[in-house]
PDB file of C-alpha atoms and ligand atoms in Angstrom:
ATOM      1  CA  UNK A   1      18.831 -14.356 -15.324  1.00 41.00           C
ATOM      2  CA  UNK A   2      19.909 -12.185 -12.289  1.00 42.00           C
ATOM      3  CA  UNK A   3      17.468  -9.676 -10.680  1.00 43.00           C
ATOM      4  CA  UNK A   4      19.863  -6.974 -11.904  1.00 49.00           C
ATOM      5  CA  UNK A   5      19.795  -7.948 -15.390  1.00 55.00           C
ATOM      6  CA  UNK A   6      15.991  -7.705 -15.365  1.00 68.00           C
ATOM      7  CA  UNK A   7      16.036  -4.391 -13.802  1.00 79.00           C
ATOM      8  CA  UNK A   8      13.832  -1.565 -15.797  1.00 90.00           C
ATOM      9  CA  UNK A   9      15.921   1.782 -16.601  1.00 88.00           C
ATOM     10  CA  UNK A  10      14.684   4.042 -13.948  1.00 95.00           C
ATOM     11  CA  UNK A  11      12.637   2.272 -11.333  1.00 98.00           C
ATOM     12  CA  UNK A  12      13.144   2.732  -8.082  1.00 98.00           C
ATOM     13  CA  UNK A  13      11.852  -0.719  -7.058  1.00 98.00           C
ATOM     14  CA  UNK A  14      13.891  -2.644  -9.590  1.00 98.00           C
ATOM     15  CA  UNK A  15      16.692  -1.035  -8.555  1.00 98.00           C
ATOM     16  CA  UNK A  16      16.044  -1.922  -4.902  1.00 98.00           C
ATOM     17  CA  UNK A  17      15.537  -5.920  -5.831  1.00 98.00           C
ATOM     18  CA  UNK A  18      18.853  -5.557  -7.753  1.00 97.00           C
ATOM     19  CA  UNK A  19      20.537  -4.050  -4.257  1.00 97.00           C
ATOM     20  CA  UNK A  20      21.518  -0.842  -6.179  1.00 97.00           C
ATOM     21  CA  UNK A  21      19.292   0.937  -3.984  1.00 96.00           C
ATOM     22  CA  UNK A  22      19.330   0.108  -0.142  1.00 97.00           C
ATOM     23  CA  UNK A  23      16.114  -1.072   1.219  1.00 97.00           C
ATOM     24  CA  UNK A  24      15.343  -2.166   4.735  1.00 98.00           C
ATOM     25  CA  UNK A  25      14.290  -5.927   3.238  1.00 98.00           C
ATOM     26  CA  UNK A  26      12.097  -7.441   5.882  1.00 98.00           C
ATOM     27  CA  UNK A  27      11.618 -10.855   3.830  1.00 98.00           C
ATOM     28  CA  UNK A  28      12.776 -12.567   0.445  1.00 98.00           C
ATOM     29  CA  UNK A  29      11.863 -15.643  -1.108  1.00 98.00           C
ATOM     30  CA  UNK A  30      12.115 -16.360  -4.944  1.00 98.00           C
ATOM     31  CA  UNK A  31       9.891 -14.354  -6.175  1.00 98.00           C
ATOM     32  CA  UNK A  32       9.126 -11.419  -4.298  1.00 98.00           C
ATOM     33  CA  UNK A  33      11.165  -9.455  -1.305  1.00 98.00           C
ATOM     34  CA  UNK A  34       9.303  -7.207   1.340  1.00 99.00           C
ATOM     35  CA  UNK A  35      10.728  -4.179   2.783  1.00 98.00           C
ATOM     36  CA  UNK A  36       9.643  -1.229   4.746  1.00 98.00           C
ATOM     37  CA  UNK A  37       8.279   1.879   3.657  1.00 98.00           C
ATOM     38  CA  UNK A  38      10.200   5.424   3.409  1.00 98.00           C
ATOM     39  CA  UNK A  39       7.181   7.166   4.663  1.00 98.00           C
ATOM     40  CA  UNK A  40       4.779   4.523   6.752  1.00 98.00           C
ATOM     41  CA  UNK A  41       1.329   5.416   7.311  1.00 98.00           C
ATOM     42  CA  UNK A  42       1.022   2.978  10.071  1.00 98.00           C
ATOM     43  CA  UNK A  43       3.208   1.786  12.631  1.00 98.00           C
ATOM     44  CA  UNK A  44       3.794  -1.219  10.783  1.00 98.00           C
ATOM     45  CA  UNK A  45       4.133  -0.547   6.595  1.00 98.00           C
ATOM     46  CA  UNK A  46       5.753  -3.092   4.283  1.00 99.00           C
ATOM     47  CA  UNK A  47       6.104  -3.111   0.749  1.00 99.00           C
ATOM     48  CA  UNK A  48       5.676  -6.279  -0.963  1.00 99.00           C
ATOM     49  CA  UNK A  49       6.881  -6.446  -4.225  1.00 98.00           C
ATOM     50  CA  UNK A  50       7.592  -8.701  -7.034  1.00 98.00           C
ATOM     51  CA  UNK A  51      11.016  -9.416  -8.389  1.00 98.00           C
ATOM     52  CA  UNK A  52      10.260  -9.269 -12.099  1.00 98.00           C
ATOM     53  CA  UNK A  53       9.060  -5.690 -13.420  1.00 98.00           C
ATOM     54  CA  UNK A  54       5.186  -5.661 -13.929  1.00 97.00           C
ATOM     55  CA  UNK A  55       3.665  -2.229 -13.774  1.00 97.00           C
ATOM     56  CA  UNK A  56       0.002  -2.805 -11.623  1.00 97.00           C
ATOM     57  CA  UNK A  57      -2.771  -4.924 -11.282  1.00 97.00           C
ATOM     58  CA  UNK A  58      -3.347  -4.735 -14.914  1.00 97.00           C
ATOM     59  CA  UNK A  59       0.005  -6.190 -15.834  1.00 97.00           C
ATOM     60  CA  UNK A  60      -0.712  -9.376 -13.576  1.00 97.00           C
ATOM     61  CA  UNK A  61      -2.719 -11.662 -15.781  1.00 97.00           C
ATOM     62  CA  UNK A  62      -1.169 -10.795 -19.095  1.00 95.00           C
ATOM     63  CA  UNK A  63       2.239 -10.569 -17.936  1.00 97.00           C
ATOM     64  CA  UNK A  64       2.918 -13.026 -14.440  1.00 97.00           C
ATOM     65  CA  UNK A  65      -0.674 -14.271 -13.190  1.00 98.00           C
ATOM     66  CA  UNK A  66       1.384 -16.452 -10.804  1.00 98.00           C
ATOM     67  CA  UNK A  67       2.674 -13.587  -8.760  1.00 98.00           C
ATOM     68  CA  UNK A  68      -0.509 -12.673  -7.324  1.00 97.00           C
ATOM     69  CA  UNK A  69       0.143 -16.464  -4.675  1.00 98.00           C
ATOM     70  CA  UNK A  70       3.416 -15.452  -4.666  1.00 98.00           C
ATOM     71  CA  UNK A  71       2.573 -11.801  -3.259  1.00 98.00           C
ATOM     72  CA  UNK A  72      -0.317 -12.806  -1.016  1.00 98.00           C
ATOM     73  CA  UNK A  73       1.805 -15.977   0.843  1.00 98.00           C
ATOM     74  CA  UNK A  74       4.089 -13.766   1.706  1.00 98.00           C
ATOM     75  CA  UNK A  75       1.704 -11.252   3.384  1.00 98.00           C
ATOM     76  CA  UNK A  76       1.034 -13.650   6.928  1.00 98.00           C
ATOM     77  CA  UNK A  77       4.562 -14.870   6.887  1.00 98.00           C
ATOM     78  CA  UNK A  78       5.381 -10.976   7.242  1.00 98.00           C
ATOM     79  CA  UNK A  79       2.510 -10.212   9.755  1.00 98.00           C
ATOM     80  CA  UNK A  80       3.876 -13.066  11.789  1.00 98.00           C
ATOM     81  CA  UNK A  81       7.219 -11.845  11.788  1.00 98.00           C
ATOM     82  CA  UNK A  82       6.190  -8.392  12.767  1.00 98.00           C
ATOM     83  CA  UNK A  83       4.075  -9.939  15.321  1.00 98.00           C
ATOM     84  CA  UNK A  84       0.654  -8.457  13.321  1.00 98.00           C
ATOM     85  CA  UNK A  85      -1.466 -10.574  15.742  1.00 97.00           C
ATOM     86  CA  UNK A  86      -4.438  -8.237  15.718  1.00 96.00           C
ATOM     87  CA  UNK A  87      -4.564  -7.938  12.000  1.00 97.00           C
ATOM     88  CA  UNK A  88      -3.088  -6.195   9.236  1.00 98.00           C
ATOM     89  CA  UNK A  89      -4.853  -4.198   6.134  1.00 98.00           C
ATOM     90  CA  UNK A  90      -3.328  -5.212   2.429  1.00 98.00           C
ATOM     91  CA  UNK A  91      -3.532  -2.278  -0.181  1.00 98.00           C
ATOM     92  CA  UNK A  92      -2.730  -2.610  -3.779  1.00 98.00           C
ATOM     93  CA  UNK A  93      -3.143   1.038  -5.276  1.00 97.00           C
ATOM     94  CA  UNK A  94      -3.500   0.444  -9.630  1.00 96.00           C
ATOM     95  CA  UNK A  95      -3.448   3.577 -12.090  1.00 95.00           C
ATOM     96  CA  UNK A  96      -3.428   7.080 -11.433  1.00 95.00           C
ATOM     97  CA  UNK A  97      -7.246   7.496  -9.642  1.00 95.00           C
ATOM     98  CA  UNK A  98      -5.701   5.020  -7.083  1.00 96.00           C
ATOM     99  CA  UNK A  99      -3.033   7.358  -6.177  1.00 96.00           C
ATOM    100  CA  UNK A 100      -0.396   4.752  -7.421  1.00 98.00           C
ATOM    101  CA  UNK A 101       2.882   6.517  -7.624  1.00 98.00           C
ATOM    102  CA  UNK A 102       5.768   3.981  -8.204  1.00 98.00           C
ATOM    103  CA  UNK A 103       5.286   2.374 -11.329  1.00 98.00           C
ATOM    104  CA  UNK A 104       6.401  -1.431 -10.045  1.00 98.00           C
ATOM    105  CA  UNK A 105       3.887  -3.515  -8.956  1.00 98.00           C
ATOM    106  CA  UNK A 106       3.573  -3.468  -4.643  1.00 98.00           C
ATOM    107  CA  UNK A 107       0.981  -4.773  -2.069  1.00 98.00           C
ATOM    108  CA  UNK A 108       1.069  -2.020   0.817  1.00 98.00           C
ATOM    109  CA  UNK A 109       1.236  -4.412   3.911  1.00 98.00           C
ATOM    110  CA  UNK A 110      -0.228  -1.913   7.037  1.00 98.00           C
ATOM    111  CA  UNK A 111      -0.746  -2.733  10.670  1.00 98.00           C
ATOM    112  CA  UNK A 112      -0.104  -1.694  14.492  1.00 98.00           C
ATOM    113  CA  UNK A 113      -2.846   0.408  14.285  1.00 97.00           C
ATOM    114  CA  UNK A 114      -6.754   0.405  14.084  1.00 96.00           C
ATOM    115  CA  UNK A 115      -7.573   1.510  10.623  1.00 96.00           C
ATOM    116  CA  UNK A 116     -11.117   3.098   9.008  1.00 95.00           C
ATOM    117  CA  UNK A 117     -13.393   2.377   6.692  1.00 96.00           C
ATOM    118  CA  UNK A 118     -14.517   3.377   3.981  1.00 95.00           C
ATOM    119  CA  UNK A 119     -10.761   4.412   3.322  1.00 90.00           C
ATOM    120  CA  UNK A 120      -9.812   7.743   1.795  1.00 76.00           C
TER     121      UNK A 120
HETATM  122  P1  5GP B 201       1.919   3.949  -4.227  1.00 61.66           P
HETATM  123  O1  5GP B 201       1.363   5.314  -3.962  1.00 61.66           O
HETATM  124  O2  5GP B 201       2.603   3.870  -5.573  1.00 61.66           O
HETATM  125  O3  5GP B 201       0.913   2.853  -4.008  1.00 61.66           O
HETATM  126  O4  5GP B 201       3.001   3.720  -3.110  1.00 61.66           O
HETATM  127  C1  5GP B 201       4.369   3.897  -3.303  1.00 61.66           C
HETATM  128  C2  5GP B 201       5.016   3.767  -1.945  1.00 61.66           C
HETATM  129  O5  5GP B 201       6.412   3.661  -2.137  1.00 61.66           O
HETATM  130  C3  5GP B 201       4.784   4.982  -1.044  1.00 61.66           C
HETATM  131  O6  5GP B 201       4.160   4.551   0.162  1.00 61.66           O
HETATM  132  C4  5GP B 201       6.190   5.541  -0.818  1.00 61.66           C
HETATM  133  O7  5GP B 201       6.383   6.030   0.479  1.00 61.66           O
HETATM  134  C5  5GP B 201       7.072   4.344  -1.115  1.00 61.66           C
HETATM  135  N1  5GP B 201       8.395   4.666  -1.653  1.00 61.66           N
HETATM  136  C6  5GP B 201       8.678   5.499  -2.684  1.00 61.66           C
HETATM  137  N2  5GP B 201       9.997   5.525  -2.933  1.00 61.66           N
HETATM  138  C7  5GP B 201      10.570   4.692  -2.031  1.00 61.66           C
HETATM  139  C8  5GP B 201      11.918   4.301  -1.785  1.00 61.66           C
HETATM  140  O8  5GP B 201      12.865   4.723  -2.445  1.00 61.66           O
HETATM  141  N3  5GP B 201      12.132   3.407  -0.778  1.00 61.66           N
HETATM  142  C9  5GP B 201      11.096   2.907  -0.025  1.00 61.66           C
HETATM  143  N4  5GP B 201      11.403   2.043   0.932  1.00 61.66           N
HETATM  144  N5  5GP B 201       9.807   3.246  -0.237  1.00 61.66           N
HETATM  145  C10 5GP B 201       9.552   4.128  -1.223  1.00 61.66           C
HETATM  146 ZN1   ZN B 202      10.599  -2.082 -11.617  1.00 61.66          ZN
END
């Protein structure tokens, strides 16, 4: 089945796997793509995201358990491409306390800056 044929009514992030939206894609492989953020928080600020529509974290092991390797090998092919030698920080916001906003599944992918912690 095509990526467009999967795509859920509505969702930005489908519709940006199915090409219908323009993304910057910075990487692609099977199962997820990677592309750069409308409004980075860091020099540096990829979305990785998984082809098929799952919702969060909580969607993961019910729905696609093996997209969690798929989403993390991508993460230092990306770094290395973007030349992330000094390090990186991965963020997966899940649910509404999180500050999630889009409702597709994505792995926030940060770097060319220091960052802080705790985080906000
Ligand atoms: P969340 O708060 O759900 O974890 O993060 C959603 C992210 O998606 C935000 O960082 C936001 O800037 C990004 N975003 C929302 N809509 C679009 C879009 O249409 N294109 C791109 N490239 N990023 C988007
Ligand atoms: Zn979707």
């Amino acid at each position: 089945m095509s990526a467009k044929k999967k795509d859920v009514p509505n969702c930005i992030f489908c519709k940006i796997v199915s090409g219908d939206i323009k993304g910057e894609i910075v990487y692609k492989d099977a199962d997820v793509i990677g592309f750069v953020d409308i409004s980075p928080q860091a020099p540096k600020h990829i979305l990785i995201i998984p082809r098929d529509h799952l919702v969060s974290i909580e969607d993961i092991a019910k729905k696609k358990p093996s997209v969690l390797e798929s989403l993390m090998t991508a993460v230092p092919k990306i770094a290395r491409k973007l030349k992330l030698s000094g390090g990186y920080r991965v963020v997966m916001n899940s649910g509404k306390d999180a500050g999630q906003l889009v409702p597709h599944l994505h792995l926030h992918l940060l770097g060319g800056r220091k960052f802080h912690w705790p985080p906000g």
